[in-house]
Coordinates of C-alpha atoms and ligand atoms in Angstrom, one line a residue:
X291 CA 12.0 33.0 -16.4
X292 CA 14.4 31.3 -18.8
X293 CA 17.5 32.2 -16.8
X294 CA 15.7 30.8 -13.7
X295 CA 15.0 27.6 -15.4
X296 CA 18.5 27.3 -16.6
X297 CA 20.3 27.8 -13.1
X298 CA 17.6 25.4 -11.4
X299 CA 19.0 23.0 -13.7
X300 CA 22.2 23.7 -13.5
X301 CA 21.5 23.2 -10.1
X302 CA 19.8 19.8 -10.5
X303 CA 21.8 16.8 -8.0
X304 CA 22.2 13.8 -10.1
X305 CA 24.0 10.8 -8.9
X306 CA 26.9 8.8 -11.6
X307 CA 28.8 5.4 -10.9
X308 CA 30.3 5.6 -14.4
X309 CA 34.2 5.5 -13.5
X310 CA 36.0 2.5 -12.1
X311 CA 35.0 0.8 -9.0
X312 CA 31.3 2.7 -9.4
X313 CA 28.5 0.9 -8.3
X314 CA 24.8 1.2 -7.1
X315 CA 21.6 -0.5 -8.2
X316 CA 18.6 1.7 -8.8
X317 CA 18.3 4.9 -8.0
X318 CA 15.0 6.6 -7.1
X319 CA 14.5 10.3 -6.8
X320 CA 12.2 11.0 -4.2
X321 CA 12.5 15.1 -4.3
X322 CA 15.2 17.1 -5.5
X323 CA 17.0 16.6 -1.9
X324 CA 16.2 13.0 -1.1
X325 CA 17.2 10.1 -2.8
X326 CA 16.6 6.1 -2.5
X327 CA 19.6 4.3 -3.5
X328 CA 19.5 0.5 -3.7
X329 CA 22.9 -1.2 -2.9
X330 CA 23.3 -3.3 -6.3
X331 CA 25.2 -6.7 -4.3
X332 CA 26.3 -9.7 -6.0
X333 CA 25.5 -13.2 -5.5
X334 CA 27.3 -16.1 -6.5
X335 CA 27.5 -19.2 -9.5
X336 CA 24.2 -20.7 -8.4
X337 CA 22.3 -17.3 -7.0
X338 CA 23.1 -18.0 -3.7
X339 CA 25.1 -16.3 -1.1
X340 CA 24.3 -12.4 -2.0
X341 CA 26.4 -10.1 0.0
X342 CA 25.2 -6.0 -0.5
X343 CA 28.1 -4.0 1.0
X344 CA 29.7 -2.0 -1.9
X345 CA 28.5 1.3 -2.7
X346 CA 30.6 4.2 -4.3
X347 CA 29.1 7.2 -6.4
X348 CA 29.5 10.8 -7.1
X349 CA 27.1 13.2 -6.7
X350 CA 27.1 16.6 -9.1
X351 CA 25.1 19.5 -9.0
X352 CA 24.9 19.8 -4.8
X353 CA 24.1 23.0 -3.4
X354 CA 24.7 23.6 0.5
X355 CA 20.9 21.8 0.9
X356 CA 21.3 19.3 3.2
X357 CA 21.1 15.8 1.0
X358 CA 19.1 12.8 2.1
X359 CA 20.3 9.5 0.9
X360 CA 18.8 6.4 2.3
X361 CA 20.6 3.4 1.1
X362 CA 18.2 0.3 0.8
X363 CA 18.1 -2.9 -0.8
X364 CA 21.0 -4.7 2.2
X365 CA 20.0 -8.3 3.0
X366 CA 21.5 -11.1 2.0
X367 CA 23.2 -14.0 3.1
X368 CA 26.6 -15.5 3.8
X369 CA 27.5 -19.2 3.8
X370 CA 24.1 -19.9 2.9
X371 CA 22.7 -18.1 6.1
X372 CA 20.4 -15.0 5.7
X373 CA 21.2 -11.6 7.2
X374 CA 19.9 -8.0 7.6
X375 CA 23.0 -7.0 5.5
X376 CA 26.4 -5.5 6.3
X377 CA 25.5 -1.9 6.1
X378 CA 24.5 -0.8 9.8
X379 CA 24.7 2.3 12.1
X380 CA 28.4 0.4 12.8
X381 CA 29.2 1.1 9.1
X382 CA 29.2 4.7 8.0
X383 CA 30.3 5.4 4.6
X384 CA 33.3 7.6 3.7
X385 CA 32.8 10.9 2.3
X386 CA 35.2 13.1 -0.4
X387 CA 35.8 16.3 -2.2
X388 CA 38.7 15.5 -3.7
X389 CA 38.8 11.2 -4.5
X390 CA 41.7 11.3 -2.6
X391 CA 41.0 12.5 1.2
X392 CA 38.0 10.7 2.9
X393 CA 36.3 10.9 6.1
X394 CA 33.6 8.9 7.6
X395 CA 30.4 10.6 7.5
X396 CA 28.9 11.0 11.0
X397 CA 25.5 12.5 10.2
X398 CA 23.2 9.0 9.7
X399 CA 20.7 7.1 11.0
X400 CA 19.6 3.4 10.8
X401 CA 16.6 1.7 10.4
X402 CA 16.7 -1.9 11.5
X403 CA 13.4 -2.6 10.2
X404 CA 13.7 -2.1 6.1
X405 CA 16.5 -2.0 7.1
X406 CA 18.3 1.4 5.7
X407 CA 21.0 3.1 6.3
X408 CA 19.7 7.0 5.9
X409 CA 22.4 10.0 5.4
X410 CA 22.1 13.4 5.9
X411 CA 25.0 15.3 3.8
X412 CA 25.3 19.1 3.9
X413 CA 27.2 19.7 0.7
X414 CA 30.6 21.3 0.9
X415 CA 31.4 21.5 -2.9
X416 CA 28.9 20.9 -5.9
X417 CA 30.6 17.2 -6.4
X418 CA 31.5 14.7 -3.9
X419 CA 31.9 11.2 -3.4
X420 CA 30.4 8.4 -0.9
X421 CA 31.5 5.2 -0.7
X422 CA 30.8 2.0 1.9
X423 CA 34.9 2.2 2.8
X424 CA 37.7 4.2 1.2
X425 CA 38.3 2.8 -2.4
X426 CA 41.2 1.6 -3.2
X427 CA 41.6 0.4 -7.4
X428 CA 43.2 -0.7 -10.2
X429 CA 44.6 2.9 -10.7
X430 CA 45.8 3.2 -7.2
X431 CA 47.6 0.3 -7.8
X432 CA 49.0 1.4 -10.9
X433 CA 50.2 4.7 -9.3
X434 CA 52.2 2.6 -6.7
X435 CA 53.7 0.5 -9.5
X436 CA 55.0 3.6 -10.7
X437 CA 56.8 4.5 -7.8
X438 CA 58.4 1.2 -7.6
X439 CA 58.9 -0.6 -10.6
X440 CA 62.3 0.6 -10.7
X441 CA 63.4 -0.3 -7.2
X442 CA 66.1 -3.2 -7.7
X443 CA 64.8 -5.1 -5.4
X444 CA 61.3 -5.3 -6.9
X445 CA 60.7 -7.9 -9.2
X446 CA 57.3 -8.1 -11.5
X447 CA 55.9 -11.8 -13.0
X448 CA 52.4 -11.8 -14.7
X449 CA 50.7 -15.2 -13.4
X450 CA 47.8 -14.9 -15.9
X451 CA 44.8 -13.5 -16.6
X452 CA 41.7 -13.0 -15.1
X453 CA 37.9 -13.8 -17.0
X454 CA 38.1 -9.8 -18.5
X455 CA 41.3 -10.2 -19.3
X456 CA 43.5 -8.2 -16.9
X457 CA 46.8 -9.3 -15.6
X458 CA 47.1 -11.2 -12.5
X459 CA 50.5 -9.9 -10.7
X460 CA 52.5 -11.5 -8.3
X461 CA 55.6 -9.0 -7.2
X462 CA 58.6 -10.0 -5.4
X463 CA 60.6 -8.3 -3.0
X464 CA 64.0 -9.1 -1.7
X465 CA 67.6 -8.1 -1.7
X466 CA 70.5 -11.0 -2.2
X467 CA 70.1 -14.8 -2.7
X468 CA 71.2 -16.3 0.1
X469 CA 69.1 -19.8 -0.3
X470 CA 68.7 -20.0 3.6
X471 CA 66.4 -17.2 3.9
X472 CA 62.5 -17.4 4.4
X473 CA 59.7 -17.2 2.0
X474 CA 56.4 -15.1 3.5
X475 CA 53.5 -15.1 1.0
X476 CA 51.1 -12.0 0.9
X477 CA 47.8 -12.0 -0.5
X478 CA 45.6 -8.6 -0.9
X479 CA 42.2 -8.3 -2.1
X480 CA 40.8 -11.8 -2.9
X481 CA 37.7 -9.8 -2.4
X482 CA 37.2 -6.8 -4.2
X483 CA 35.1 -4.8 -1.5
X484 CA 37.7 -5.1 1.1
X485 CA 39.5 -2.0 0.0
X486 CA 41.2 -1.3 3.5
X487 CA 43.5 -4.8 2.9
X488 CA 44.8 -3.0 -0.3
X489 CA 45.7 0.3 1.7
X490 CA 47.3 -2.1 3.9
X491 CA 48.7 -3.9 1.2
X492 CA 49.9 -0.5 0.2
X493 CA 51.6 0.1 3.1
X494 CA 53.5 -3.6 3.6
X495 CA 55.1 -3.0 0.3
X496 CA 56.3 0.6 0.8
X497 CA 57.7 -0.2 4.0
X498 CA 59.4 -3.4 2.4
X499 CA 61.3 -0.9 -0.2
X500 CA 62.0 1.7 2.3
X501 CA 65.6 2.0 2.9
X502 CA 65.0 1.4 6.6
X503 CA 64.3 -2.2 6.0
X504 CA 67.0 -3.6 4.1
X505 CA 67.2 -6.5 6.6
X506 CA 63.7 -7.5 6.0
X507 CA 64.5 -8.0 2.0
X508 CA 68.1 -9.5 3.5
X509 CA 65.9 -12.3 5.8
X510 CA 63.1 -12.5 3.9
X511 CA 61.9 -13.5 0.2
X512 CA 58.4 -11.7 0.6
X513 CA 56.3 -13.2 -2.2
X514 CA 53.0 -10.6 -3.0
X515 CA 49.6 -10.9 -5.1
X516 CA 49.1 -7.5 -4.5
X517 CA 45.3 -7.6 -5.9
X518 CA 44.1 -10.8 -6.6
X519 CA 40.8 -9.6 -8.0
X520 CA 41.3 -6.8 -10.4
X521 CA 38.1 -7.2 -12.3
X522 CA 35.5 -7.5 -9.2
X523 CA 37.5 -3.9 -8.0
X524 CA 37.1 -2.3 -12.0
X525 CA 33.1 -2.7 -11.6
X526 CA 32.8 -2.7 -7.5
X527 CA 32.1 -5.9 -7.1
X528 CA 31.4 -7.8 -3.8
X529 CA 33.6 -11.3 -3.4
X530 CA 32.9 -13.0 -6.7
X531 CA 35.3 -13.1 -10.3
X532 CA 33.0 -12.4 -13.1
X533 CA 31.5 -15.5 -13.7
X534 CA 30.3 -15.4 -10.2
X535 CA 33.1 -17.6 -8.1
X536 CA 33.9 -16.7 -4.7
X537 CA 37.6 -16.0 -4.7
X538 CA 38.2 -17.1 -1.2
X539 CA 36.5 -20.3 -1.8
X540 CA 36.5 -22.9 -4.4
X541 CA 39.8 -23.4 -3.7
X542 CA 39.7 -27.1 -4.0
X543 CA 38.8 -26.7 -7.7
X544 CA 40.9 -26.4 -10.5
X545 CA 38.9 -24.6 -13.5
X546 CA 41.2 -22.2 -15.5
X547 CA 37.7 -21.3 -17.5
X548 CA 35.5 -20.5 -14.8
X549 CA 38.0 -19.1 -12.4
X550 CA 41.5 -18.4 -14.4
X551 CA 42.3 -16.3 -10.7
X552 CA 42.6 -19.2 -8.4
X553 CA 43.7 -21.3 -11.4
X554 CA 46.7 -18.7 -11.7
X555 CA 47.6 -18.0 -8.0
X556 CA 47.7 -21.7 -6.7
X557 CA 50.0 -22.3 -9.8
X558 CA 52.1 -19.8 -8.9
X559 CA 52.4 -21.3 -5.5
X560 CA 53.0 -24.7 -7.1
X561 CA 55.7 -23.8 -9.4
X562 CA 57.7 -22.1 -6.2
X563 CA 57.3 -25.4 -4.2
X564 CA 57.9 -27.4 -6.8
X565 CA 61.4 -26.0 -8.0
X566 CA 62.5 -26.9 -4.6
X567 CA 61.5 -23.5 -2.6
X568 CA 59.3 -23.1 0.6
X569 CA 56.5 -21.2 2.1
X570 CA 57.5 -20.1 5.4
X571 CA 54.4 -18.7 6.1
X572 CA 51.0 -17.6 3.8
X573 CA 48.9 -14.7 5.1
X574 CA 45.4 -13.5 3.1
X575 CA 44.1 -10.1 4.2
X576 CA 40.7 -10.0 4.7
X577 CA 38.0 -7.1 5.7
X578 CA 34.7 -7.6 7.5
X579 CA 32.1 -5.0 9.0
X580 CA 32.4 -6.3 12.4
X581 CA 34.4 -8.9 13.2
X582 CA 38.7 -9.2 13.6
X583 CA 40.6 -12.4 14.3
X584 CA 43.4 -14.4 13.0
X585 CA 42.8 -18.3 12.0
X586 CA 45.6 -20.5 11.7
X587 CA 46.3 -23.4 9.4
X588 CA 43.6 -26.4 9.3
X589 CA 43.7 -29.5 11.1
X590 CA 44.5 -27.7 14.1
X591 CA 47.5 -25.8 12.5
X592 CA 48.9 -28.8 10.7
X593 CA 48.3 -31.2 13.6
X594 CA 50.2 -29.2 16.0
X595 CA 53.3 -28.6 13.6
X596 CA 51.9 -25.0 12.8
X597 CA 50.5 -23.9 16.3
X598 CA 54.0 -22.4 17.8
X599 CA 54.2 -20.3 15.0
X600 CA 50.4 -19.4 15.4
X601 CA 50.8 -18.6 18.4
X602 CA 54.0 -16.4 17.7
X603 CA 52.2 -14.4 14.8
X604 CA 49.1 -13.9 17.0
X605 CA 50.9 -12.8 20.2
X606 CA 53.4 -10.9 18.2
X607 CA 50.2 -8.7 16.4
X608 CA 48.6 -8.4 19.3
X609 CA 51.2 -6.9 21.2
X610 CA 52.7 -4.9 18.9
X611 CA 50.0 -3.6 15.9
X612 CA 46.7 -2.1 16.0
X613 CA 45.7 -5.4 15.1
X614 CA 42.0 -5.8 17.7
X615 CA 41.4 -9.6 17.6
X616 CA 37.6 -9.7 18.3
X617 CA 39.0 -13.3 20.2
X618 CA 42.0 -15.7 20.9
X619 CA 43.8 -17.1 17.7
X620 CA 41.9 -19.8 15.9
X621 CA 42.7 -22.6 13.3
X622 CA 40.5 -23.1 10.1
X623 CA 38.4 -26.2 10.0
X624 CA 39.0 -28.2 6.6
X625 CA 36.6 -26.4 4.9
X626 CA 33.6 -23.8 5.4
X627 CA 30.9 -26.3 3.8
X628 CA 31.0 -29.9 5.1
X629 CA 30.6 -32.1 1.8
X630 CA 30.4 -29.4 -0.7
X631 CA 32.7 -28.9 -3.2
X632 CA 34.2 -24.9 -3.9
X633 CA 33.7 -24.5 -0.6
X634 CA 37.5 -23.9 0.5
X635 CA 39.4 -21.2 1.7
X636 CA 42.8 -20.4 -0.2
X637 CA 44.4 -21.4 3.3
X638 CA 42.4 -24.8 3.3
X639 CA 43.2 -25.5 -0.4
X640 CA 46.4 -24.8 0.1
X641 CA 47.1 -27.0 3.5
X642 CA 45.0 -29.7 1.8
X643 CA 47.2 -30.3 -1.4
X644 CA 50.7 -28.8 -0.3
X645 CA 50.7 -28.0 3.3
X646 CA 51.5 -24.6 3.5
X647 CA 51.1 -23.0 6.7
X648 CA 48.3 -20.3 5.4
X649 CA 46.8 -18.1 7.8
X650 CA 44.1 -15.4 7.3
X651 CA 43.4 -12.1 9.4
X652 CA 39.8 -10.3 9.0
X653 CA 40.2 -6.7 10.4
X654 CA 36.9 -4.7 10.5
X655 CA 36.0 -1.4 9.2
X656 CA 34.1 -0.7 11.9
X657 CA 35.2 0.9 15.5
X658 CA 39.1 0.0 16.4
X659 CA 38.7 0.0 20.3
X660 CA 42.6 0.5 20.0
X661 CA 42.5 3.1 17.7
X662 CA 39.5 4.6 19.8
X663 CA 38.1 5.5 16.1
X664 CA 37.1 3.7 12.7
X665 CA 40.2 3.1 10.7
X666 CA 40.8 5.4 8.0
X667 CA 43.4 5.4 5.2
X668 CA 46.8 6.4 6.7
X669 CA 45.9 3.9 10.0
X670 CA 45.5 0.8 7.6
X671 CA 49.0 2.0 5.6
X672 CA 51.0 1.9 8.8
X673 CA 49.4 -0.8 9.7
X674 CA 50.7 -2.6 6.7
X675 CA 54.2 -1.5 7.8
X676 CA 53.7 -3.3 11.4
X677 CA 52.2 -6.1 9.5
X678 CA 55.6 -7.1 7.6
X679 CA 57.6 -6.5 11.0
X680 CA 55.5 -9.1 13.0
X681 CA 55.7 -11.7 10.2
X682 CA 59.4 -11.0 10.0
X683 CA 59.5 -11.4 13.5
X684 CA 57.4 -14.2 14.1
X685 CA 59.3 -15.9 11.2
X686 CA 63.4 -15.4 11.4
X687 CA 64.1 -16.3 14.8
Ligands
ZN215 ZN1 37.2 -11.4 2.3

């Protein structure tokens, strides 16, 4: 009887988020196989705008009894509109045995009306993890620094510091100084759900330091925030620093307290245009559940003076990448909230007080209709290779 109560509890599933990029809200254990797990989400400075999409957990003590998860708690609202959520039948979570190889999960159903996404998992190993999209983190990062902190033509500066305290890093990567050559600005992970623009981000860079493409450090000074929001990623966060600012928005404030980020990255950008250098072009990756595009500089692309290299990028990705635009090339308006301040874009804050020809591409984790599949890991890394190679392209003519 005793050795029968010990194995059941051995046996027991529990369900942790206590390592970095963990995150769920409450968790409710309807039987020993079926669980209700609320998706925590975030909102924003004033309560406002709470986006539900990031889920990650581990699950210990699995047995081959098929699992029931239902994951709950997914409206919210985006630009002060209300939604059913961004977990849908179109979003299947990843699924891994080791933290290192996922696949999405393909046994799920949806429920429009709670809504809930519900998952039926048959247990390969006693521990595995789930997650909204394949994480990418601070350590991940960390393990690619290691790789190539000793490449000479990498170059490290720390802009500053985010509200926990963690350095903000903006990496260089060229070979030579020849003064003529263009400046491309990269941007990964303004928003610490989107892990698939860090595995692309992942991939620009490796391809950058490959031997292969000496010429595009020879033509290009390629200027790199390689994760612009490394606390949000630490605690699996949504879009907002710690104190609750978007990091894609607000940036027509300045407010090194509240958001030390933006502070830091648009001072970086300031302090290279100001010592006489040039932005040939700005890109921000960006992930969304369902939608891909690429929007051009405001003021319809700088009144014209941006459009012929809009159109060059766009064609150029379209042609050439796995890049799916949902639609034809589009230009930002001047900001996403008429007569509300925080309400820009890095590209609109940027274009407003410097001009800089910003651009930002969405891709979705959803269905690729070229890829015929949803993107995993190793299609988002290559694509980060393809993604340097247009720009180049686009750029050195
Ligand atoms: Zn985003």
């Amino acid at each position: 009887m005793t050795l029968l109560l010990a194995s059941l509890l051995l046996s027991a599933v529990t369900i942790h988020t206590d390592f970095e990029g963990g995150c769920l809200g409450q968790i409710q254990k309807v039987s020993d196989s079926h669980f209700r797990l609320a998706v925590k989400g975030e909102s924003d400075q004033d309560h406002r705008n709470r986006q539900a999409n990031w889920y990650y957990f581990r699950v210990d003590g699995a047995s081959s009894q098929p699992l029931t998860l239902d994951m709950v708690n997914l409206p919210g609202e985006y630009n002060y509109k209300p939604n059913r959520g961004a977990v849908t039948k179109d979003t299947p979570p990843v699924i891994s045995y080791d933290g290192v190889h996922w696949e999405h999960l393909k046994t799920f159903e949806y429920d429009p009306k709670e809504p809930k996404l519900t998952l039926h998992i048959r247990p390969q190993k006693a521990t595995f993890w789930v997650a909204h999209c394949a994480p990418y983190t601070n350590q991940t990062l960390a393990k690619l620094r290691r790789e190539i902190h000793n490449s000479p033509d990498f170059h490290e500066q720390k802009i500053g510091k985010t509200v926990g305290g963690r350095d903000l890093l903006l990496w260089t990567i060229t070979h030579g100084d020849n003064k003529s050559k263009k400046t491309i600005w990269l941007m990964f992970r303004q928003h610490s759900w989107e892990s698939g623009s860090s595995w692309v981000g992942e991939g620009a860079i490796r391809t950058l330091l490959s031997d292969e493409s000496r010429k595009l450090r020879e033509e290009v000074i390629w200027k790199i925030i390689p994760l612009c929001d490394p606390d949000g990623v630490a605690r699996g966060g949504v879009r907002f620093n710690a104190n609750g600012f978007d990091l894609n928005r607000n940036w027509d404030l300045v407010d090194p307290i509240k958001m030390p980020e933006i502070t830091a990255q648009r001072n970086a950008v300031k302090q290279w245009l100001e010592s006489g250098n040039h932005i040939d072009l700005l890109l921000s990756l960006h992930n969304t559940e369902m939608n891909e595009y690429l929007e051009g500089p405001p003021d319809n692309g700088g009144n014209g003076k941006f459009k012929p290299l809009a159109e060059r990028v766009f064609q150029i990705l379209s042609q050439q990448t796995t890049f799916a635009p949902a639609g034809p090339l589009r230009y930002a308006e001047e900001t996403t909230t008429p007569g509300k301040p925080g309400r820009m874009t890095v590209t609109q804050g940027l274009y407003r007080d410097f001009k800089v020809p910003g651009f930002l591409m969405e891709q979705r984790i959803s269905y690729n209709a070229k890829l015929g599949k949803l993107p995993d890991i190793a299609e988002r890394v290559k694509f980060g290779g393809e993604l340097v190679q247009a720009l180049a392209k686009a750029v050195v003519q």
